[in-house]
CSV table of C-alpha atoms and ligand atoms in Angstrom, one decimal:
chain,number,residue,atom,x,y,z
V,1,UNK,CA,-13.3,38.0,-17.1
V,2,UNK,CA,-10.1,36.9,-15.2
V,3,UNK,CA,-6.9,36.6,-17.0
V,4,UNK,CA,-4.7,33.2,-16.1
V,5,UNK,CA,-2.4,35.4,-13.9
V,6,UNK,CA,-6.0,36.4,-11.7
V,7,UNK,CA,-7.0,33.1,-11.7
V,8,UNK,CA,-3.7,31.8,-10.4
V,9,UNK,CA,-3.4,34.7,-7.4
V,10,UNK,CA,-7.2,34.1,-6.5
V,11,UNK,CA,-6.1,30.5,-6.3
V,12,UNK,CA,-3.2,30.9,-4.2
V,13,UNK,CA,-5.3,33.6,-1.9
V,14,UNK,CA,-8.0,30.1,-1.5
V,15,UNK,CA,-5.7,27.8,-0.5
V,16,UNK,CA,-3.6,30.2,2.0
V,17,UNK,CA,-7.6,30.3,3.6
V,18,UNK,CA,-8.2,27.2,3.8
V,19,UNK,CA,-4.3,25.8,5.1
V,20,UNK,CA,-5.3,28.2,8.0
V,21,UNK,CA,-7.7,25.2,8.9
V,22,UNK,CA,-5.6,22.9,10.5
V,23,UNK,CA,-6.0,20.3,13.7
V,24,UNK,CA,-2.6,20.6,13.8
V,25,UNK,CA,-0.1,23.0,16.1
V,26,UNK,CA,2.0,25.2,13.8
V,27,UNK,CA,1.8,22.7,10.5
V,28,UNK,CA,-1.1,21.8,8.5
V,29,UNK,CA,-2.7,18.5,9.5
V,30,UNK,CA,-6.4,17.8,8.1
V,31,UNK,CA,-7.7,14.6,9.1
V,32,UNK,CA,-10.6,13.0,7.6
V,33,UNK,CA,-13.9,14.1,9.5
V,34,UNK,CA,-11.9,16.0,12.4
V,35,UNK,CA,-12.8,19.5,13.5
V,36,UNK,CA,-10.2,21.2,11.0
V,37,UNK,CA,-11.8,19.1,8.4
V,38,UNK,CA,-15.4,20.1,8.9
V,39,UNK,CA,-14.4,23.8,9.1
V,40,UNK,CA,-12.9,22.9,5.6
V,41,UNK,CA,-15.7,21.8,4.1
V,42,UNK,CA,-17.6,24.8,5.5
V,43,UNK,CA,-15.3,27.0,4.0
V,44,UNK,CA,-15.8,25.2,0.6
V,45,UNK,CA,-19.5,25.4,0.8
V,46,UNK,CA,-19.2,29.2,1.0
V,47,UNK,CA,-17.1,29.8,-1.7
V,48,UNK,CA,-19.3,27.5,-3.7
V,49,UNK,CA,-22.3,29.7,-2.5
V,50,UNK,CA,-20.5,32.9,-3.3
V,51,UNK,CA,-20.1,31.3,-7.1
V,52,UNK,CA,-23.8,30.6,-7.3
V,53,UNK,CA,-24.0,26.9,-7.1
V,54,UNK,CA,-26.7,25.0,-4.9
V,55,UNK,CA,-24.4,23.3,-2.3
V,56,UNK,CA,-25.1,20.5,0.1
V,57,UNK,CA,-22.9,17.9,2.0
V,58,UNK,CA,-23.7,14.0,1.0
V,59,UNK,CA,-23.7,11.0,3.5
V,60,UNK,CA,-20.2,10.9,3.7
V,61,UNK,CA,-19.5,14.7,4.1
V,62,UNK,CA,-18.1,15.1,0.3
V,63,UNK,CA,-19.3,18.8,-0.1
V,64,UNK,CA,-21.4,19.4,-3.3
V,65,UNK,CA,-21.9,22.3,-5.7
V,66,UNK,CA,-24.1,22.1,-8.6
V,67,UNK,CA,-24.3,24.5,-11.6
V,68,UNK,CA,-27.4,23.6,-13.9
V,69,UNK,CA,-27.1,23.6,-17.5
V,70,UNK,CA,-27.1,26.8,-19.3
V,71,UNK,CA,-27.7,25.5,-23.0
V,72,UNK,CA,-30.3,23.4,-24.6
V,73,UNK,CA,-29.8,19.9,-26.1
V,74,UNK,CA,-30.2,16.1,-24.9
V,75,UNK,CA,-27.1,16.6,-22.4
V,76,UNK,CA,-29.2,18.4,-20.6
V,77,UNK,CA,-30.0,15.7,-17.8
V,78,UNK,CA,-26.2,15.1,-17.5
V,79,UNK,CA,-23.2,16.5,-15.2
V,80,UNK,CA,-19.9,16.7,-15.5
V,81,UNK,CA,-18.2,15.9,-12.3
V,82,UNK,CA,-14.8,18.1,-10.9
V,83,UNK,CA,-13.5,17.5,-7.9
V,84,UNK,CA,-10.0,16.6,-5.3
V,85,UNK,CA,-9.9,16.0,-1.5
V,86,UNK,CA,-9.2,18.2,1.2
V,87,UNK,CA,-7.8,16.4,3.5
V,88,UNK,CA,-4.4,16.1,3.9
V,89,UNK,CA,-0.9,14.1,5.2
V,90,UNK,CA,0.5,14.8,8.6
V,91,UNK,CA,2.2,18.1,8.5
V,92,UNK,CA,1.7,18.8,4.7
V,93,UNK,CA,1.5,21.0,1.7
V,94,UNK,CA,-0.8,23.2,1.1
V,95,UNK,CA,-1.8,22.0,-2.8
V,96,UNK,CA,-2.6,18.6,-2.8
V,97,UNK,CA,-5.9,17.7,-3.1
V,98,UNK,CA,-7.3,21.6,-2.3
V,99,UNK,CA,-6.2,22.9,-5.6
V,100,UNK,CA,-8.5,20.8,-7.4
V,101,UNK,CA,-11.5,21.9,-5.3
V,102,UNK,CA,-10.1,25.7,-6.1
V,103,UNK,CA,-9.2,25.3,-9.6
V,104,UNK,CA,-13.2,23.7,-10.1
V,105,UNK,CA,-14.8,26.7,-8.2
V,106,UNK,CA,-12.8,29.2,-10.2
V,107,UNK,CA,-13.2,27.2,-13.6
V,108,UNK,CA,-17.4,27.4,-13.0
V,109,UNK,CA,-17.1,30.9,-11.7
V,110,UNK,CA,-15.1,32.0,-14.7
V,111,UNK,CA,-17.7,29.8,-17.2
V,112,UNK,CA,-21.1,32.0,-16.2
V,113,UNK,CA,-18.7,35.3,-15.7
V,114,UNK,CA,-17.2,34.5,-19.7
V,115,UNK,CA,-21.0,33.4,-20.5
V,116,UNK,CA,-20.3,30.4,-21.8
V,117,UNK,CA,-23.5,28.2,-22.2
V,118,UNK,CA,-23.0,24.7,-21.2
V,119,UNK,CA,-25.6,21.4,-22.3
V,120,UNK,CA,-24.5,19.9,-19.2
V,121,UNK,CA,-25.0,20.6,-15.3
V,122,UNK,CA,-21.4,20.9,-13.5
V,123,UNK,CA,-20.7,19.5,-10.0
V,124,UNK,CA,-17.9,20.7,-8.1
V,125,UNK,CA,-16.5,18.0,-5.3
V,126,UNK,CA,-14.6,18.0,-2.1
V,127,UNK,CA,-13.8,14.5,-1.2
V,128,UNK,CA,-12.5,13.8,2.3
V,129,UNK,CA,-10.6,10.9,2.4
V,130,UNK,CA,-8.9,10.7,0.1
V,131,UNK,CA,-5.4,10.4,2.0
V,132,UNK,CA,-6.5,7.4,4.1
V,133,UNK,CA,-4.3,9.2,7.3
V,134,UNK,CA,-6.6,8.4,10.1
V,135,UNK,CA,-8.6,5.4,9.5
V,136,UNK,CA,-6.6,2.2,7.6
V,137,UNK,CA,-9.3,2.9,5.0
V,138,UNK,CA,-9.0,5.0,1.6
V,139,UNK,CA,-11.1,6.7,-1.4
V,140,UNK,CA,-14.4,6.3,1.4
V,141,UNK,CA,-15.6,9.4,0.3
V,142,UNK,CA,-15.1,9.1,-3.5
V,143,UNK,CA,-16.0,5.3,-3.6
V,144,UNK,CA,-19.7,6.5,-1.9
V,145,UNK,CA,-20.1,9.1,-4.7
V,146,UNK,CA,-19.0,6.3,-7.3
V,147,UNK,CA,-21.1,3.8,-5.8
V,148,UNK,CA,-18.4,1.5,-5.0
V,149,UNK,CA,-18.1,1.8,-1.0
V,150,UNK,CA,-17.0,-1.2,0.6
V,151,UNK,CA,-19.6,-1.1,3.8
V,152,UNK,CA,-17.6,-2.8,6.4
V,153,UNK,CA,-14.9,0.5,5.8
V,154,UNK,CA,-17.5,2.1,8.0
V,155,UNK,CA,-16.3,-0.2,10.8
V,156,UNK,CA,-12.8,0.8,10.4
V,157,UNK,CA,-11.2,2.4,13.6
V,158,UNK,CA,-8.9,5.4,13.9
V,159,UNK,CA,-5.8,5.1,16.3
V,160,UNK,CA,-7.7,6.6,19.3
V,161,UNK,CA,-10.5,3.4,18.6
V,162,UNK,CA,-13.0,6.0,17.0
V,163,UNK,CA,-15.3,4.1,14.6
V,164,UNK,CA,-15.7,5.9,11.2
V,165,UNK,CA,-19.4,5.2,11.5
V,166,UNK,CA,-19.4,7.6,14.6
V,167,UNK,CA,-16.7,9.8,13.6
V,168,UNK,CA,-19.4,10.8,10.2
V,169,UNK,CA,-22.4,11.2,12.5
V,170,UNK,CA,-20.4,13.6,14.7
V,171,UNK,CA,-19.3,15.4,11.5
V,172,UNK,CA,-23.1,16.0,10.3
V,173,UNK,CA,-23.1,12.8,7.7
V,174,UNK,CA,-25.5,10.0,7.9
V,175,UNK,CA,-23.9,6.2,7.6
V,176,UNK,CA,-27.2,4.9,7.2
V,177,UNK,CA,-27.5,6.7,3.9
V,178,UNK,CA,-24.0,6.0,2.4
V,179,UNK,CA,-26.3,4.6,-1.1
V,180,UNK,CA,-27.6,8.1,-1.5
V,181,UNK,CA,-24.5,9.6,-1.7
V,182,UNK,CA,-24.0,7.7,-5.0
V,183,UNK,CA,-24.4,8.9,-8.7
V,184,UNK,CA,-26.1,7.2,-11.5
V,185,UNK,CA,-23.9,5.8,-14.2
V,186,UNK,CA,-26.3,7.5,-16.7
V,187,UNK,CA,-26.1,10.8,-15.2
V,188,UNK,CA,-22.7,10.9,-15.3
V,189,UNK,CA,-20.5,12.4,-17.9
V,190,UNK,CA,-17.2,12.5,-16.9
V,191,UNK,CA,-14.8,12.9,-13.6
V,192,UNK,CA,-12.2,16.0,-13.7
V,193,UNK,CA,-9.5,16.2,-11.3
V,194,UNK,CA,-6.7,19.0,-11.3
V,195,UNK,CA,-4.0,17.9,-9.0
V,196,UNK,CA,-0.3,18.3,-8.3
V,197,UNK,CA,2.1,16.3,-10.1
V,198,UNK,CA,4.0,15.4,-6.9
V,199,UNK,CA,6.9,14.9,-8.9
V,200,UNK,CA,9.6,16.0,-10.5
V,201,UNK,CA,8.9,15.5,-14.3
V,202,UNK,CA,6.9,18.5,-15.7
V,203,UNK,CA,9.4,20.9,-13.9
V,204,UNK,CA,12.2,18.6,-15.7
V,205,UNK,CA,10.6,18.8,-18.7
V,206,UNK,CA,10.1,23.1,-18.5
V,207,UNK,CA,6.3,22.6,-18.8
V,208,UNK,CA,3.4,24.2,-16.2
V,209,UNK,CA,0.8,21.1,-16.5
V,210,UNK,CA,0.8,18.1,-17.9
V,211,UNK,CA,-1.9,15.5,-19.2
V,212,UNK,CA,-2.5,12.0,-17.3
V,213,UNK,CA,-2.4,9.1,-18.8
V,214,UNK,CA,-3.2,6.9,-16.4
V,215,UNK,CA,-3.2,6.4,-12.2
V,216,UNK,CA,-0.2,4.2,-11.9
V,217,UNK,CA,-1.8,0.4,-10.4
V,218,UNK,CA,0.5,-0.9,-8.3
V,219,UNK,CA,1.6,-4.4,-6.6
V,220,UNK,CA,3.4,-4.9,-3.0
V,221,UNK,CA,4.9,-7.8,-2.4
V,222,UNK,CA,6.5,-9.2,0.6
V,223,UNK,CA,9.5,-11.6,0.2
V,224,UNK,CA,11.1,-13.6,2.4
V,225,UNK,CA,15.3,-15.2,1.7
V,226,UNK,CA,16.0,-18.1,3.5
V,227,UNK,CA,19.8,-19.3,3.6
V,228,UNK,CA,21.8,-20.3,6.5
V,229,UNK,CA,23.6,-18.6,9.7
V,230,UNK,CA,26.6,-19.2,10.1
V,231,UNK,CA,30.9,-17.7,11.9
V,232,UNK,CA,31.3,-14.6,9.9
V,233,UNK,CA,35.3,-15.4,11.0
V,234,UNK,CA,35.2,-19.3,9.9
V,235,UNK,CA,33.0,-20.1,7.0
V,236,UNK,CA,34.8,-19.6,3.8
V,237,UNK,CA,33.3,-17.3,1.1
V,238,UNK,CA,32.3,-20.4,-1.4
V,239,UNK,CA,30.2,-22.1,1.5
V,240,UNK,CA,27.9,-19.4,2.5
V,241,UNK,CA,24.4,-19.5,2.4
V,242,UNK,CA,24.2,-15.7,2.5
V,243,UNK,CA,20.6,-14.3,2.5
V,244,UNK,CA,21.4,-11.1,2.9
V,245,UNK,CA,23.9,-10.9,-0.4
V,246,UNK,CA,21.1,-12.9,-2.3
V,247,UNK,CA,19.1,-9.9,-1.4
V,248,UNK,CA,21.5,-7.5,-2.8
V,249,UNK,CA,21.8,-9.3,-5.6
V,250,UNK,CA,17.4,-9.4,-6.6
V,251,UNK,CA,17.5,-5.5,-5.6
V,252,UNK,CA,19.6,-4.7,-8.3
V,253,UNK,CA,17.9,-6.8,-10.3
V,254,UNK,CA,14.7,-5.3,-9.4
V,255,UNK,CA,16.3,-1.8,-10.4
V,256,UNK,CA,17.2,-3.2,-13.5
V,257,UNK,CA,14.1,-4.7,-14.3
V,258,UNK,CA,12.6,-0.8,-13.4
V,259,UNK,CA,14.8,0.8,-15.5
V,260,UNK,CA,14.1,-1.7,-18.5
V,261,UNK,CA,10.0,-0.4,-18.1
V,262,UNK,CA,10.8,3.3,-18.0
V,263,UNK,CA,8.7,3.5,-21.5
V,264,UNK,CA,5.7,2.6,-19.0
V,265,UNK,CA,7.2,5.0,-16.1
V,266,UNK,CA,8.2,1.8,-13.9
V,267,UNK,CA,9.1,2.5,-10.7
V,268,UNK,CA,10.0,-0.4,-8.5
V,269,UNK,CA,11.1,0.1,-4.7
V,270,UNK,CA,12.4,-2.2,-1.7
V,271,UNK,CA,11.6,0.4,1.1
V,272,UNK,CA,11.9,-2.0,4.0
V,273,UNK,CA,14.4,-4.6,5.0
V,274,UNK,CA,14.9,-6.8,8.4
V,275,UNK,CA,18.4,-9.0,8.6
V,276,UNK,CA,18.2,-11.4,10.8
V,277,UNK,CA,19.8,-12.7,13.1
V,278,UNK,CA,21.7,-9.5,13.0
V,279,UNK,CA,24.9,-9.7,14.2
V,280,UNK,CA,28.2,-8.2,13.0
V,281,UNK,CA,29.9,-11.8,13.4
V,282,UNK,CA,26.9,-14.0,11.8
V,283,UNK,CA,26.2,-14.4,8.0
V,284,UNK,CA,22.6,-13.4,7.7
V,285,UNK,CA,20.3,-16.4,7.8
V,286,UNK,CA,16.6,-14.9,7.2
V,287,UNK,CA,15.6,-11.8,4.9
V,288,UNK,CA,12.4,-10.2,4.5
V,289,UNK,CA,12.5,-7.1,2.4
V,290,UNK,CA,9.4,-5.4,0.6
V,291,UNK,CA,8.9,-5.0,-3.0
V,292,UNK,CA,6.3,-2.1,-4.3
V,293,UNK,CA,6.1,-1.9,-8.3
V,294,UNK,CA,4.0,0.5,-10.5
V,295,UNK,CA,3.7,1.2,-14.2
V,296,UNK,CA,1.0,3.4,-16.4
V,297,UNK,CA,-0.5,-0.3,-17.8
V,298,UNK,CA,-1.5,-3.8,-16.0
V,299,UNK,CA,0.5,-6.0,-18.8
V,300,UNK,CA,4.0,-4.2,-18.5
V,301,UNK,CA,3.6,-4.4,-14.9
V,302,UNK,CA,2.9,-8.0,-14.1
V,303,UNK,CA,5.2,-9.0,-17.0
V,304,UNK,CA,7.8,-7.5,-15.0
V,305,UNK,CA,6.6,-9.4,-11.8
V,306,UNK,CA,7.1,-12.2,-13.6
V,307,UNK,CA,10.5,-11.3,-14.8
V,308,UNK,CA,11.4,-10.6,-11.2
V,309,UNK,CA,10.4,-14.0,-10.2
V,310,UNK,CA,12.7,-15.7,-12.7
V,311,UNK,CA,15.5,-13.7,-11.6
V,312,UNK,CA,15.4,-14.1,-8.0
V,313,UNK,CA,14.8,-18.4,-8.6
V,314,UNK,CA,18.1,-18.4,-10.2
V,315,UNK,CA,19.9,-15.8,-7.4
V,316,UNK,CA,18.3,-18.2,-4.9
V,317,UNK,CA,19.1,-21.8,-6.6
V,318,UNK,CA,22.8,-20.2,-7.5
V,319,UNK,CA,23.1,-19.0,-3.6
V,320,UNK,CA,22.0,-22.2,-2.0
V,321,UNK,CA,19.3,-19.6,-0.9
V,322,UNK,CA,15.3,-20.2,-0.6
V,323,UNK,CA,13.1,-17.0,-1.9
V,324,UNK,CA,9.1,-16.7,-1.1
V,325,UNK,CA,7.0,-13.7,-2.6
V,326,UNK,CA,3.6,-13.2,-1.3
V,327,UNK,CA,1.5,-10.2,-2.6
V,328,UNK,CA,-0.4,-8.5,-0.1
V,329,UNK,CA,-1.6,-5.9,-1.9
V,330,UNK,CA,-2.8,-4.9,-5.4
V,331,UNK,CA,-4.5,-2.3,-7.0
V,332,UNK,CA,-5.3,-1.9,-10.8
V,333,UNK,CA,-4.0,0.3,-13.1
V,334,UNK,CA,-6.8,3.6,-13.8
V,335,UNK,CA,-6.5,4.4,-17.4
V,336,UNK,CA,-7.8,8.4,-18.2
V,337,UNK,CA,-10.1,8.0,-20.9
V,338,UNK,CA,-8.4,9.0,-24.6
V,339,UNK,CA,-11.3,11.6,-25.0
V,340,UNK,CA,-10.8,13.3,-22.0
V,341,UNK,CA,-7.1,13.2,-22.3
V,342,UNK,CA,-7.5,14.9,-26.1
V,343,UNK,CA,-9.8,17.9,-24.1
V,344,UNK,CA,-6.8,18.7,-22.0
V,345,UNK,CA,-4.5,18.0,-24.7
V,346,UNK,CA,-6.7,20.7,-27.1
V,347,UNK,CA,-6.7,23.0,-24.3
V,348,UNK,CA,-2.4,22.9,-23.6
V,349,UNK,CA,-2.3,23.1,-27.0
V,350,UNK,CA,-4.5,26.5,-27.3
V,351,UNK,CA,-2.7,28.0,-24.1
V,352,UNK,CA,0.8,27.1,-25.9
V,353,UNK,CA,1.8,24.7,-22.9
V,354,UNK,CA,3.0,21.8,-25.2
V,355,UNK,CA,1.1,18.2,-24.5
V,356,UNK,CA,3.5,16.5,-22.3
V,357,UNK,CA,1.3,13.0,-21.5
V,358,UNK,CA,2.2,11.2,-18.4
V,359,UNK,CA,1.2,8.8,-15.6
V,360,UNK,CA,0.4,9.3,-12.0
V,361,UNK,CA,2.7,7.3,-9.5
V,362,UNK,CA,0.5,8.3,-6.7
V,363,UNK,CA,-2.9,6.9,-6.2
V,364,UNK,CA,-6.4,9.8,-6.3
V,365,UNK,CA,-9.8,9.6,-6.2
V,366,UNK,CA,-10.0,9.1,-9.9
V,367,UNK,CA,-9.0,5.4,-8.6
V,368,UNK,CA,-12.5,5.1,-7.1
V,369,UNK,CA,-14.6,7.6,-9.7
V,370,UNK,CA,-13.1,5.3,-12.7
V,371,UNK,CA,-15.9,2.7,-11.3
V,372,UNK,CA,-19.0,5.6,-12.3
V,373,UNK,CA,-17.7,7.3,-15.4
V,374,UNK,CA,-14.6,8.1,-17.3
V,375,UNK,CA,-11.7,10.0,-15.6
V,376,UNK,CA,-9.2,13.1,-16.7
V,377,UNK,CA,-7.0,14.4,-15.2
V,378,UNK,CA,-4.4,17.3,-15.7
V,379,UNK,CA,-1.4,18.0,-13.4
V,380,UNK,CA,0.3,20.8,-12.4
V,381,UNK,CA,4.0,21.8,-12.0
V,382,UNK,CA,5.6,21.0,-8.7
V,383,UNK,CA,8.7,22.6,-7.7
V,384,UNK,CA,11.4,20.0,-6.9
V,385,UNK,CA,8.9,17.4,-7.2
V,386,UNK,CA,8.3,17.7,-3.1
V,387,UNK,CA,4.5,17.0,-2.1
V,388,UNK,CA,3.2,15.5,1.8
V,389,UNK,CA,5.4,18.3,3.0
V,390,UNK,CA,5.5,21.6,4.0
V,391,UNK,CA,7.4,23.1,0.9
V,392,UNK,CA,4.9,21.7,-1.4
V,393,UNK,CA,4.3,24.7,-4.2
V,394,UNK,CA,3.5,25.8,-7.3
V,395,UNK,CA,3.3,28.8,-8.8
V,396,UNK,CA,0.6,31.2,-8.9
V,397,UNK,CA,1.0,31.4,-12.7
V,398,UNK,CA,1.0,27.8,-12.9
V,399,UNK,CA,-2.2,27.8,-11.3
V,400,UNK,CA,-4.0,30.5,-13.2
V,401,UNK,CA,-2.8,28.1,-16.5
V,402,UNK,CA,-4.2,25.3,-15.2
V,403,UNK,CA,-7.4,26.9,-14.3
V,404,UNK,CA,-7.6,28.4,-17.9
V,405,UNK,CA,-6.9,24.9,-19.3
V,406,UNK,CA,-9.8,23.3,-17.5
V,407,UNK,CA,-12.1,25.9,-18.5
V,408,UNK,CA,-10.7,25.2,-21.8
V,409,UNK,CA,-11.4,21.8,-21.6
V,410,UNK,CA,-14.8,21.9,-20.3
V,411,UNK,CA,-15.4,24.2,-23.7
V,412,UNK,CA,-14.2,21.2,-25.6
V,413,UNK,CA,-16.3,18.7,-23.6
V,414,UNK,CA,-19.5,20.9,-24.3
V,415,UNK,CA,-18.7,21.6,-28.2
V,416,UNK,CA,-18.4,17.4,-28.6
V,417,UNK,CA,-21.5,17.1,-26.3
V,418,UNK,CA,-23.3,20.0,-29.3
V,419,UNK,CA,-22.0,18.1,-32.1
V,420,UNK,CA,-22.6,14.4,-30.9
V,421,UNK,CA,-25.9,14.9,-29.1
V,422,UNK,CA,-25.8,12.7,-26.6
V,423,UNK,CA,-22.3,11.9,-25.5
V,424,UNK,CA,-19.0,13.7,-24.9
H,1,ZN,ZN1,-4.0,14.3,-3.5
């Protein structure tokens, strides 16, 4: 039996192995079906091996270890499912996505070495695209496994005009069998993920993991100010038709809008702007900015939309200015089922780590595995909230916690599946 601190330097040993699998020169770069990638999922395989699971590789190249169940009862015919990517950014960290897959090794390795007797199978997953780096595609490997895979994503081409479909055959999978790769909503219990926070608020709040509430869903919006160019030097101030100042103006109304969510962790951001015409001397005549908004709930989220809407309409029809929004993008908020969320919760609360509950900003495959089964997941201190880059970290004692908590919570998952019979 491995104490939290083992746990933690076994999983910091894994994940030193498998950032030495990179396409990249000098910086870890794991690409979704590359050579680096495939060597990966090798690597995965033979720890999962070495921790007595029955491994294989579905259509999509998602490697696969399954633990049977060890105890009797009607769950029997039922697995949990735990699981991250391993793919990665461009020149990134060395946590996201891979600690997952290490945490739900060492979590089944450390079940049969404790003895505990579970009513349900376990599968252990390593999604590979989770990232969406090299092809304009997302979650392919996680929507297969949920059943939910969009087949014309198969199509989709990577910069170099490699088809996915040929990129998967070249990496051992089979696109003509994408359906197989799918679970049965019946078979399936639940979806685990341990994952980075890839923020800053657990190390804020002094706490090594915290509890999800939700995967942020988020809206983008692209918005376009009209007004009118005009001689910086000769048209007074009350005469402009500024679009640029308009703009100004709905940005800090879209921060203020933000702040006024920050129950629901609203984040809103203009990350792109383009002036136009452009010129020092001319008073801007065109804007198009971009708007991304997120929030742990739907309702908050478009409510605020709608706020923003109103505000901008009276910025515009004050300004002599024109505003357009069009949405080009939309994704649905993920809630982390309350059950699941009261197993990690039970198991912080055993290790002493408080119950901080919060939301995911960033998108995972729990996005795609919500569409099989109920998701949970638990995140992990990250220090100075850095992630998609080289300084990523946590702490090896961070680790070993969360580890320990996931056992913990699989424990909890099992004793619910003994007393209810049927469901956890
Ligand atoms: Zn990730």
């Amino acid at each position: 039996m491995r104490t939290p601190g083992e746990l933690g330097t076994r999983a910091e040993a894994m994940l030193a192995e498998l950032a030495a699998l990179t396409d990249g020169d000098g910086n870890l770069t794991r690409l979704y079906l590359s050579p680096a990638h495939r060597a990966a999922a090798d690597h995965v395989a033979t720890w999962m091996r070495a921790a007595g699971l029955d491994v294989g590789f579905d259509a999509l190249g998602t490697v696969r270890g399954r633990a049977m169940p060890t105890a009797p009862g009607r769950a029997g015919n039922k697995r949990l499912l735990i699981g991250s990517h391993i793919d990665t950014v461009v020149n990134a960290g060395r946590h996201d996505g891979m600690l997952g897959v290490v945490a739900g090794i060492l979590a089944v390795e450390e079940i049969k070495a404790r003895g505990i007797q579970l009513p349900f199978g376990v599968d252990v997953l390593a999604f590979g695209d989770e990232e969406g780096v090299r092809f304009p595609t997302t979650l392919v490997s996680s929507s297969a496994v949920a059943g939910c895979l969009v087949p014309s994503d198969l199509d989709a081409r990577d910069a170099d005009g490699v088809v996915l479909r040929d990129a998967l055959v070249a990496f051992g999978g089979d696109p003509e069998a994408v359906t197989s790769a799918a679970y049965a909503r019946e078979e399936t219990l639940a979806y685990l993920e341990v994952h980075i926070e890839q923020g800053p608020v657990l190390e804020a709040a002094g706490l090594p993991i915290g509890i999800v509430t939700s995967i942020a869903g988020q809206s983008r919006f692209s918005i376009t100010v009209m007004g009118e160019a005009g001689h910086a030097g000769t048209v007074p101030m009350a005469l402009r038709r500024d679009a640029l100042a308009a703009t100004a103006e709905m940005m800090l109304s879209i921060e203020d809008v933000a702040r006024a969510g920050n129950a629901h962790q609203m984040v809103a951001t203009v990350g792109r702007l383009a002036a136009k015409p452009g010129a020092v001397n001319v008073i801007p005549a065109e804007v198009v900015f971009t708007l991304d908004i997120r929030a742990d709930a739907d309702a908050p989220r478009l409510a605020a939309i709608a706020e923003l809407e109103t505000r901008f309409r009276a910025v515009a029809a004050r300004r002599g200015v024109t505003v357009t929004m069009e949405k080009f993008y939309e994704s649905p908020t993920t809630p982390c089922a309350p059950r699941l969320q009261e197993a990690f919760v039970g198991a912080a609360r055993d290790l002493n780590l408080g119950e901080r509950r919060l939301a995911s900003g960033a998108g995972h495959d729990g996005h795609a595995m919500h569409h099989l089964t109920d998701v949970g997941m638990l995140f992990v201190r990250c220090r100075s909230g850095i992630s998609h880059n080289p300084a990523e970290f946590a702490t090896i004692d961070d680790m070993g916690l969360a580890v320990e908590a996931l056992i913990k919570a699989v424990e909890r998952l099992a004793a619910d599946a003994a007393s209810s019979g049927d469901r956890i």
